[in-house]
XYZ file of C-alpha atoms in Angstrom:
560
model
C -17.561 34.648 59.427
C -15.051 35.227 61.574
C -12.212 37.628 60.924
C -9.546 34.997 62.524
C -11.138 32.570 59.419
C -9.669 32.477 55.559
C -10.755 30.398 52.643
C -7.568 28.602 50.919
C -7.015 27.182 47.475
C -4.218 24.680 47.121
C -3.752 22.662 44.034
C -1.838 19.514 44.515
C -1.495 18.223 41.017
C -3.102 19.737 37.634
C -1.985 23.380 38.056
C 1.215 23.486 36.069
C 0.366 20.309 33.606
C -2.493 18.517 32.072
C -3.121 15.536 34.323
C -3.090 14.548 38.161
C -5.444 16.810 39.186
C -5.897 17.283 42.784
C -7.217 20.227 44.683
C -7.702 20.998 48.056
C -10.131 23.814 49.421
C -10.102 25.012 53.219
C -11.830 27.015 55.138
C -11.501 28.396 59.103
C -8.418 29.753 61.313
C -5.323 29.699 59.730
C -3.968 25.686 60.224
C -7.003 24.583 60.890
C -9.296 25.035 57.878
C -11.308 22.325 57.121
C -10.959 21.223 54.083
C -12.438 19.528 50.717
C -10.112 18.048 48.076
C -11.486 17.424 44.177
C -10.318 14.735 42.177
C -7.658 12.334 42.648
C -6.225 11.686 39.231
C -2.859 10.355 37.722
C -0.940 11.199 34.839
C 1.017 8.910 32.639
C 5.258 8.110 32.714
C 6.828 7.936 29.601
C 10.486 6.218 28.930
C 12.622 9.237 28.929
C 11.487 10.826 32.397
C 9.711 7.449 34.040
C 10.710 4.045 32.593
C 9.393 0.872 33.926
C 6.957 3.454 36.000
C 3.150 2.320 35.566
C 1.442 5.232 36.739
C 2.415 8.583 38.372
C 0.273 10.145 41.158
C 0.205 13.645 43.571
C 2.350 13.378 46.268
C -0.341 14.169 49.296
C 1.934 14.467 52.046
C 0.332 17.227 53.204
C -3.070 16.328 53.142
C -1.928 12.633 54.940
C -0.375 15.175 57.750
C -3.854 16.613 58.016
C -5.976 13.737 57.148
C -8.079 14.425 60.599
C -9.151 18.150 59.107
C -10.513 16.371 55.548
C -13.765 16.595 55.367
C -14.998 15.278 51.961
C -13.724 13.760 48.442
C -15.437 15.438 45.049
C -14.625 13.503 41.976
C -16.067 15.333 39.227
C -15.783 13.139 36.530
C -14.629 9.856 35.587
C -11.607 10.636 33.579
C -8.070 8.809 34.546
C -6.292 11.874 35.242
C -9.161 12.852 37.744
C -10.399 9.565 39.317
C -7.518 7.396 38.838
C -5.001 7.674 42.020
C -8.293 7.162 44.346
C -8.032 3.188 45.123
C -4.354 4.089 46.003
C -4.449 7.451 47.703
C -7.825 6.543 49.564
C -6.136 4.952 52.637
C -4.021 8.337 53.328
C -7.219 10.085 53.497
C -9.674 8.295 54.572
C -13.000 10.751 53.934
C -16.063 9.668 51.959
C -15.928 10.100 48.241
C -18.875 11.940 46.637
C -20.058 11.966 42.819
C -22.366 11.169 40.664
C -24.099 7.920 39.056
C -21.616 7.356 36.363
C -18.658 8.548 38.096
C -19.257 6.824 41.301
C -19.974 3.420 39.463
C -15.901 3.916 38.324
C -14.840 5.023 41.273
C -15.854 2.284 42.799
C -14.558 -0.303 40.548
C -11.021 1.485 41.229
C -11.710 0.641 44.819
C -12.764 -2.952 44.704
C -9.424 -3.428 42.528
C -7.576 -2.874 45.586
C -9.284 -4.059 48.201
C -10.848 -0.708 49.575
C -14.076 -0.284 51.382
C -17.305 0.631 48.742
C -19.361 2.270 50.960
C -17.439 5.461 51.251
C -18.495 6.336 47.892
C -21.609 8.256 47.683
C -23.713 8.700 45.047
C -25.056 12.235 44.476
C -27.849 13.909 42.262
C -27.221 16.885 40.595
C -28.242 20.763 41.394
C -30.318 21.715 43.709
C -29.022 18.665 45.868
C -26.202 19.873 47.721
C -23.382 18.502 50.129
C -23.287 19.229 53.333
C -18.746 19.320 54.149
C -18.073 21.053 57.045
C -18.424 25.146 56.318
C -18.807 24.048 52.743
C -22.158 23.748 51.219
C -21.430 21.360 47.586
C -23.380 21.279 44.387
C -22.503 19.309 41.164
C -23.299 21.113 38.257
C -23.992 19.011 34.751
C -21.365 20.241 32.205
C -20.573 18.733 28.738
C -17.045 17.099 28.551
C -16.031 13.997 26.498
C -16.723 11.487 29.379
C -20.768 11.112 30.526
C -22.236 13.313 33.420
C -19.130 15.874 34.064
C -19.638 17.933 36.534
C -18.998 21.283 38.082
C -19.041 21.917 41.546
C -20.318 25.190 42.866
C -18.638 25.534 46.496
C -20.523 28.029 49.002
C -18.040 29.085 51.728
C -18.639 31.591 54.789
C -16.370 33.471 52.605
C -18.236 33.857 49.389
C -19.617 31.286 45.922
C -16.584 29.251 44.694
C -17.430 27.544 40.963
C -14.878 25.000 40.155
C -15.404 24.343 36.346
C -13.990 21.025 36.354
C -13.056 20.028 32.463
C -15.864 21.501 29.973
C -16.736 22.464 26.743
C -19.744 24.245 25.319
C -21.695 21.392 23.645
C -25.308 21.914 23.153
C -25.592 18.568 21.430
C -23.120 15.947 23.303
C -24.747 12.951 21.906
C -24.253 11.223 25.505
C -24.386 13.231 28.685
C -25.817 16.365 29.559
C -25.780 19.535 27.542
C -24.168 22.926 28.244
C -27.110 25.028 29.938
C -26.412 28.768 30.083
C -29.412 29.372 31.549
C -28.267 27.636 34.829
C -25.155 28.891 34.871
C -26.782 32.280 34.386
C -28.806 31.426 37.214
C -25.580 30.543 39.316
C -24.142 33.426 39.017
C -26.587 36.003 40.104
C -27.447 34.192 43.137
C -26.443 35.954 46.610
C -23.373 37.812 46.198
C -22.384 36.070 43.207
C -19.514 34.328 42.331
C -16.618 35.278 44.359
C -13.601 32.891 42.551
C -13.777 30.874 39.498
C -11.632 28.131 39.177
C -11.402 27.442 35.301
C -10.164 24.989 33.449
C -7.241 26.351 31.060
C -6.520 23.576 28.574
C -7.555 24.901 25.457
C -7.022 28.851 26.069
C -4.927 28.568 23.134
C -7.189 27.427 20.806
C -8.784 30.892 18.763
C -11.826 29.526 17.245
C -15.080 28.324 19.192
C -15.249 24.643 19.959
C -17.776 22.608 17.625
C -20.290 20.025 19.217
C -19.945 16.317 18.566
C -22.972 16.210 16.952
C -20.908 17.911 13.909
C -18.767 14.581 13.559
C -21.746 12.434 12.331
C -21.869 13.195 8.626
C -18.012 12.875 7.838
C -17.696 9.823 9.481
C -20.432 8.298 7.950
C -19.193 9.987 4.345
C -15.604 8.636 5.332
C -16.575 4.646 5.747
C -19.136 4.838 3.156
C -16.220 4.994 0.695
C -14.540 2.055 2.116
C -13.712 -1.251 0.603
C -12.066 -2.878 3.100
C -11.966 -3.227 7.020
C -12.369 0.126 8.605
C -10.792 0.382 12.224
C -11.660 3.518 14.267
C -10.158 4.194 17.967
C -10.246 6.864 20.435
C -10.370 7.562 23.942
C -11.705 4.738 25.722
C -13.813 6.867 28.234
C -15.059 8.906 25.354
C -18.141 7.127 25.084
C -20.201 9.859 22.903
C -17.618 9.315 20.050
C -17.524 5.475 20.481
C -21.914 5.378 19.840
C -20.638 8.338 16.968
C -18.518 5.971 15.483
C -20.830 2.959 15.851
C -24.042 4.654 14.154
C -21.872 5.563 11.417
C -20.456 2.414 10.946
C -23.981 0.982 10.824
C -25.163 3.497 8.799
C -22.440 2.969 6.453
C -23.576 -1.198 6.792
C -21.719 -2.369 8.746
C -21.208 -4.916 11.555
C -19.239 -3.404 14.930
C -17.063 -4.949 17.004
C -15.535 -3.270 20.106
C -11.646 -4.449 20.930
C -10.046 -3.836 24.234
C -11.437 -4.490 27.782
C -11.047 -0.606 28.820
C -13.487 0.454 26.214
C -15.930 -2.523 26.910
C -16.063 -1.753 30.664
C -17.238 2.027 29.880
C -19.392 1.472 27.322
C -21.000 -1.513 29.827
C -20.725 0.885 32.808
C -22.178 3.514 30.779
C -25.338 1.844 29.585
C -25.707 -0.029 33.571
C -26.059 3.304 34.938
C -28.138 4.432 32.307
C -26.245 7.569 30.880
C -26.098 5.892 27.458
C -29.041 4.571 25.924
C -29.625 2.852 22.243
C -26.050 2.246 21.460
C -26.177 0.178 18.235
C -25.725 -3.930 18.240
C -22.284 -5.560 18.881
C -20.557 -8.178 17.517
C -18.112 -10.956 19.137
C -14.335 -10.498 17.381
C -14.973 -14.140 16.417
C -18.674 -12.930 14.539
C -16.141 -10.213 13.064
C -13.907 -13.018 11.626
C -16.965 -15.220 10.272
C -18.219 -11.637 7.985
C -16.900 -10.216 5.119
C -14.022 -7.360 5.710
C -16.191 -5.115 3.750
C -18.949 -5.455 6.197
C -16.984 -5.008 9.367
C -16.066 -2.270 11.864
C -13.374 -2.543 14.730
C -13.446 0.232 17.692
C -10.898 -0.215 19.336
C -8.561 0.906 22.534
C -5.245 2.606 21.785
C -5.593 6.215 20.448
C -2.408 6.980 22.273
C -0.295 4.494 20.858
C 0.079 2.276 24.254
C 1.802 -0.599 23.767
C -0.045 -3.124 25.368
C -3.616 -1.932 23.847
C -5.714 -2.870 20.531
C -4.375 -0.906 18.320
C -0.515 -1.442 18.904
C -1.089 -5.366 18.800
C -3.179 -4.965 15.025
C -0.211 -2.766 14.071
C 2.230 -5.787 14.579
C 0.153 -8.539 13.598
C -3.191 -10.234 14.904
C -5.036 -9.581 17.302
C -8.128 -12.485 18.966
C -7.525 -13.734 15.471
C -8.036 -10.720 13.747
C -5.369 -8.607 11.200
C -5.138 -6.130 8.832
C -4.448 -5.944 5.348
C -3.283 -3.861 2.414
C -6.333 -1.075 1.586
C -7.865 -1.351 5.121
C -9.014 1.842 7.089
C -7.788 3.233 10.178
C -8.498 6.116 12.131
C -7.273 8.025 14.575
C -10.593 9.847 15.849
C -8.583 11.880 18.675
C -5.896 13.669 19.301
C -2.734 13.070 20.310
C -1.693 14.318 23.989
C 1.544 16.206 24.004
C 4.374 13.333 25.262
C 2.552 10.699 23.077
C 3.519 11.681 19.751
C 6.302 8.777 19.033
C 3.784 5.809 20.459
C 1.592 6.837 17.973
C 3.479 8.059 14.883
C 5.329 4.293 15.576
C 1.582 2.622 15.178
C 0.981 4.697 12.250
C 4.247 3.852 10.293
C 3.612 0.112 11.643
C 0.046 0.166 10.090
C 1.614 1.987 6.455
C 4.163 -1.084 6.335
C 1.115 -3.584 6.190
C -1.126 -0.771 3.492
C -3.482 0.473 5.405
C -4.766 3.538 4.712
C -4.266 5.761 8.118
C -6.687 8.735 8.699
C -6.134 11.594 11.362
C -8.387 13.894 12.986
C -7.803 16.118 10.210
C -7.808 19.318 11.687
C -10.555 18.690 13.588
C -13.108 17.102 10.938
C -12.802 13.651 12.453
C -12.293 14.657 15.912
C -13.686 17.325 18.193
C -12.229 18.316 21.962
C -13.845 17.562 25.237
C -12.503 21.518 26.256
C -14.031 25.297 25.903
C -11.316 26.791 23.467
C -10.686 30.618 24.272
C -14.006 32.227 23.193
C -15.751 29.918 24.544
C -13.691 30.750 27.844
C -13.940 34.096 28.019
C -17.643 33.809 27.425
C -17.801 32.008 30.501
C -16.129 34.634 32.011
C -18.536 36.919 31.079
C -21.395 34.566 32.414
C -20.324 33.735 35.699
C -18.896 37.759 36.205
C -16.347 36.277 39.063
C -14.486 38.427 40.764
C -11.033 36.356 41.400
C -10.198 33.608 38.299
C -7.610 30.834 39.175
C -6.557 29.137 36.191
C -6.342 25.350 36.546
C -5.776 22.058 34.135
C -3.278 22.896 32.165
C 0.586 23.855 31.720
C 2.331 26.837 32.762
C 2.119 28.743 29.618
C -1.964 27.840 29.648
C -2.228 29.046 33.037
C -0.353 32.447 32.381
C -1.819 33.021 29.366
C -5.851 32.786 31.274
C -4.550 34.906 33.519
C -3.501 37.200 31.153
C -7.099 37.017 29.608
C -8.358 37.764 33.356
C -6.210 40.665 34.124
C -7.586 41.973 30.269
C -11.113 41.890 31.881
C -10.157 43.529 34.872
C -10.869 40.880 37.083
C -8.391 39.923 39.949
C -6.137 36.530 39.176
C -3.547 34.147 40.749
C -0.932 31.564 38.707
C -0.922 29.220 41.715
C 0.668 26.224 40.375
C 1.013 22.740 42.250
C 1.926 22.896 45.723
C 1.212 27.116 45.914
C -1.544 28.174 48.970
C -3.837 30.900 48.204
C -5.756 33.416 50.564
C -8.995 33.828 48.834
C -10.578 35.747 51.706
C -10.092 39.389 50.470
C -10.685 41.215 47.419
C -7.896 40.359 46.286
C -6.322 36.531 46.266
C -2.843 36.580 47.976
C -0.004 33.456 47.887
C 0.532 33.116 51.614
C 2.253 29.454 51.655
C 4.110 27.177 49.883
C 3.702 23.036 50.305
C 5.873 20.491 48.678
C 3.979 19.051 46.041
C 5.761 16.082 43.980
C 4.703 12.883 42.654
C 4.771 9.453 43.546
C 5.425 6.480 41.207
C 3.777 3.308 41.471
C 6.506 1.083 40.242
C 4.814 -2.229 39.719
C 3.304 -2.627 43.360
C 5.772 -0.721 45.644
C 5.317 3.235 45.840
C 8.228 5.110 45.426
C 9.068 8.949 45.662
C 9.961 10.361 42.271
C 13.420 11.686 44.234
C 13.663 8.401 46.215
C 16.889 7.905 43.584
C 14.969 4.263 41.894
C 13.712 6.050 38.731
C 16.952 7.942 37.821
C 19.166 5.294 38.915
C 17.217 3.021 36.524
C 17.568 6.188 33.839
C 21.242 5.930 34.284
C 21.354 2.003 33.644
C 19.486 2.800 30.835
C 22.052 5.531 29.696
C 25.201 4.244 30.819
C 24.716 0.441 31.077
C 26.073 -1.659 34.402
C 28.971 -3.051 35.538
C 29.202 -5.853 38.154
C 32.357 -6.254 40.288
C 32.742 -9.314 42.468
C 36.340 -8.932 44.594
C 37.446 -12.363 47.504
C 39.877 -11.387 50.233
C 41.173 -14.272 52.562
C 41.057 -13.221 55.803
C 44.034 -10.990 55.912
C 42.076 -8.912 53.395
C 44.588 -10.591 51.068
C 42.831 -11.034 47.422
C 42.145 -13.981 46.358
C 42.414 -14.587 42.976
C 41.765 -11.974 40.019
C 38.832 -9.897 40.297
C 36.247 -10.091 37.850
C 33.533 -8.457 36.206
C 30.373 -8.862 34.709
C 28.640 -6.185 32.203
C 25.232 -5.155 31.048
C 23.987 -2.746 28.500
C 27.971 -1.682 27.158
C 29.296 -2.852 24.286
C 30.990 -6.441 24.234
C 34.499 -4.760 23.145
C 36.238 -1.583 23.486
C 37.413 0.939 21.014
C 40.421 -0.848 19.783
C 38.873 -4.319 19.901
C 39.543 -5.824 23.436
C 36.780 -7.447 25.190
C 35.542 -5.020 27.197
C 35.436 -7.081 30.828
C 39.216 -8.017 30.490
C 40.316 -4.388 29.879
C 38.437 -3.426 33.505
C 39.629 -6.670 34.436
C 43.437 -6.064 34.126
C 43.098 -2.346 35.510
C 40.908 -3.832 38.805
C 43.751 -6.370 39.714
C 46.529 -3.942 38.771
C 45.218 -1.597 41.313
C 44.558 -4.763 43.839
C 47.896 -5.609 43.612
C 49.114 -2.119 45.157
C 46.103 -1.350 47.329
C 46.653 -0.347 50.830
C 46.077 -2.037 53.575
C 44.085 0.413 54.997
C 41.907 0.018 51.814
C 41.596 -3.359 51.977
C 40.591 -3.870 55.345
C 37.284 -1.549 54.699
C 34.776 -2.719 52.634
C 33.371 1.221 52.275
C 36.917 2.399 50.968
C 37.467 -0.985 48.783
C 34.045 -0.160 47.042
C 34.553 3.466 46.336
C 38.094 2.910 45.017
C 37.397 -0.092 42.554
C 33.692 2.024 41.331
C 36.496 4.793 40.155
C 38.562 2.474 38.621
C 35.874 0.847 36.373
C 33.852 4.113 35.190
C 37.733 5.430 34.308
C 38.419 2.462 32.506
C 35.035 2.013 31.131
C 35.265 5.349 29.942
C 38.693 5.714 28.614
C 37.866 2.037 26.371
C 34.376 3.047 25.707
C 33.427 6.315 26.087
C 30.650 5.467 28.985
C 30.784 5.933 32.350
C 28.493 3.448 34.049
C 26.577 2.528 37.366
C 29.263 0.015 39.032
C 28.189 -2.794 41.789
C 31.196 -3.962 43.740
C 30.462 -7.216 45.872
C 33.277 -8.199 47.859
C 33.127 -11.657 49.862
C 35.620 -12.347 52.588
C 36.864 -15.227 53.592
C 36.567 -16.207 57.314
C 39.079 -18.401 59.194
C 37.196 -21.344 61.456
């Protein structure tokens, strides 16, 4: 190693949230590493901070500027807010994307979606097979998470072991994937010099009690639709394809016919059993099979644990759905939790669901639901297995982040809160913040990609707020008007205050003005504009208490 050389950390997206993960690792002289990124997820927009928005992605700026020093793509499991920008983001980057069976088998349908090429993805076994990426040596490392064959990577540098957890739990009994092994982790640890920086997952550091296996959900679930009458409809993550053959043996053991609703959760479960990570999931029924049975011998799974609008359980809530509906004493449950930002979508599917009678279960407190993340004892005993020397706390929000490192500077081992977009020396003893890169997002607004300051999103938010008005102004051509001005208006009330249509009011106050204007004023189309936009949002506001986003058009007349 050379003593011109550093190893870098640099999170892009997932350091300072849950979601959008993206992380970039680089090693060599200073602005010239060569360098690795893992994952290339999204998050989700919501309708206060991103309406009309359909997904939100890391801004990668940076690593399009240095596309040329890229050396390799990890993905380390097949989770949205880790594989999901890929088919989009791919073209900036343009390195080959490694992973495993399962993973790689998504990753490439997110590529054929969009017309990217299929043979940059690589397929990779597990440890001992390694990567060979430039001065990095890569090894997936099976992990138990809520999604089949998670993985963590274990990065050897020139400048010591890096172990990036990915997302994790301690699950010796998964039901579908890979138990936690301790005894290779153990193993990982006490090779060479050991591990020199553990990047950890930080999602559930709040949580004080140890995380309970899946295996654990079997017996309530089968107790809880045993004592049904009715239909019993049970939804959860899509991609959580342990719970969905959970929820299916219970439902059959509880006899019962299973049906699975939405095409998200069919493509995993039929990805899943292609590539061979699931095996023996019980028999499935056709939704018109589910209509031809009695209710009390039928079981929907279905998409929508979040409350999206568009999925399964959103379009039962408000009627039928492929000819199916619910009724008065039916079952549903939630067998998830709720991510923090998604509380109204589903609390508006549950009230939806009480209207019609049916009987809405939770996780309740866990009983029906278990996490796909090591809570803090489990944590800190990974701490205490791996023995790293530097912890940078990843995956989660700021408060997670400072409160791991908090835990880390407990145990006396050296720490960094390097949110998004923050560059961290790794080469000492000690990690050290010696950059920082402007790290955003991007929308994907239907097709188009926009900047999330590009102005579209909050110019839409103030539409949304404020409503619109449209000005259309003719001048002959001695910029002369011509006519009254008049005006069109969206999203504001019809009438004002006191009972006037609202469009007159502006209406009157426009050609009042146009009737004094200067010359000067009317000769410009810049100064015209910016006069009659303060005329309507005063107006506007003084008859209706808004002030508006205001279009002037102004068409001139021209002499032949």
């Amino acid at each position: 190693m050379s003593k011109k050389d550093r190893l870098i950390y640099l999170p892009l997206g997932g350091a300072g949230e849950i979601g959008m993960n993206c992380y970039v690792y680089g090693y060599g002289p200073a602005d010239r590493e060569r360098l690795i990124v893992v994952d290339l997820g999204v998050t989700f927009p919501d309708m206060e901070t991103s309406p009309g928005v359909d997904l939100i992605l890391p801004d990668v700026s940076w690593l399009r500027e240095n596309a040329e020093r890229i050396e390799a793509i990890f993905i380390t499991h097949a989770h949205e807010d880790h594989v999901g920008a890929l088919g989009w983001l791919w073209p900036d980057l343009k390195a080959p994307v490694y992973a495993r069976r399962f993973t790689a088998a998504i990753a490439t349908l997110k590529m054929e979606e969009l017309g990217r090429p299929l043979d940059v993805i690589r397929e990779v076994a597990p440890r001992p097979a390694s990567v060979k990426a430039g001065p990095f040596t890569v090894q997936f490392v099976p992990v138990s998470h809520s999604i089949p064959e998670s993985s963590a990577l274990v990065i050897d540098s020139p400048a010591g072991r890096i172990v990036h957890t990915g997302d994790f739990k301690l699950d010796g009994t998964p039901i579908v994937g890979e138990p936690f092994n301790p005894h290779l982790w153990h193993e990982i640890a006490r090779e060479g010099d050991g591990v020199k920086v553990l990047t950890c997952d930080s999602t559930n550091v709040f949580s004080p009690r140890p995380g309970r296996s899946e295996a654990t959900l079997t017996a309530p679930l089968t107790d809880l639709i045993l004592g049904q009458k009715g239909m019993v409809v049970a939804t959860t993550f899509a991609s959580n394809v342990a719970r969905l053959k959970t929820l299916a043996e219970a439902g059959r053991a509880a006899g019962r016919s299973v049906c699975l609703l939405g095409r998200a959760m069919r493509r995993m479960v039929k990805t899943a059993a292609e590539t061979g990570v699931l095996k023996d999931f019980p028999p499935l029924i056709t939704p018109e099979e589910a209509l031809s049975l009695p209710r009390s011998e039928v079981m929907l799974l279905v998409t929508g644990s979040q409350g999206e609008r568009r999925a399964a359980s959103a379009a039962l809530s408000r009627g039928k759905y492929l000819g199916l509906e619910l009724k008065e004493g039916d079952l549903f449950l939630f067998s998830s939790k709720t991510i923090p930002g998604n509380e109204r979508g589903v609390i508006r599917v549950m009230n939806a669901l009480s209207e019609i009678g049916v009987v809405v279960v939770d996780d309740n407190d866990g009983l029906y639901h278990v996490s796909g993340h090591a809570n803090r004892p489990d944590l800190e005993a990974v701490h205490d297995l791996m023995a790293p020397r530097i912890l940078l706390p990843m995956h989660g929000e700021h408060r997670h982040l400072r409160e791991h490192c908090r835990i880390a500077a407990a145990k006396g081992l050296g720490w960094e809160l390097a949110t998004n977009g923050t560059m961290v020396d790794l080469t000492g003893e000690a990690p050290s913040v010696v950059e920082m890169i402007e790290a955003g997002r991007i929308y994907l607004d239907g097709t188009v990609m926009i900047g999330a300051m590009d102005g579209v999103v909050r110019d839409r938010i103030r539409m949304a707020m404020n409503g619109h008005v449209l000005v259309t102004v003719l001048l002959d051509e001695e910029d002369r008007p011509v006519g009254d001005a008049w005006v069109e208006t969206m999203g504001l009330a019809e009438r004002t205050s006191g009972g006037r249509p609202l469009a007159e009011a502006v209406e009157g106050e426009l050609n009042a003005y146009l009737d004094i204007a200067a010359e000067d004023v009317l000769a410009e189309d810049d100064k015209l504009e910016e006069a009659l936009k303060r005329i309507v949002r005063k107006a506007v506001m003084e008859e209706a208490g808004k002030k508006p986003e205001v279009t002037v058009v102004t068409s001139r007349l021209v002499a032949e």
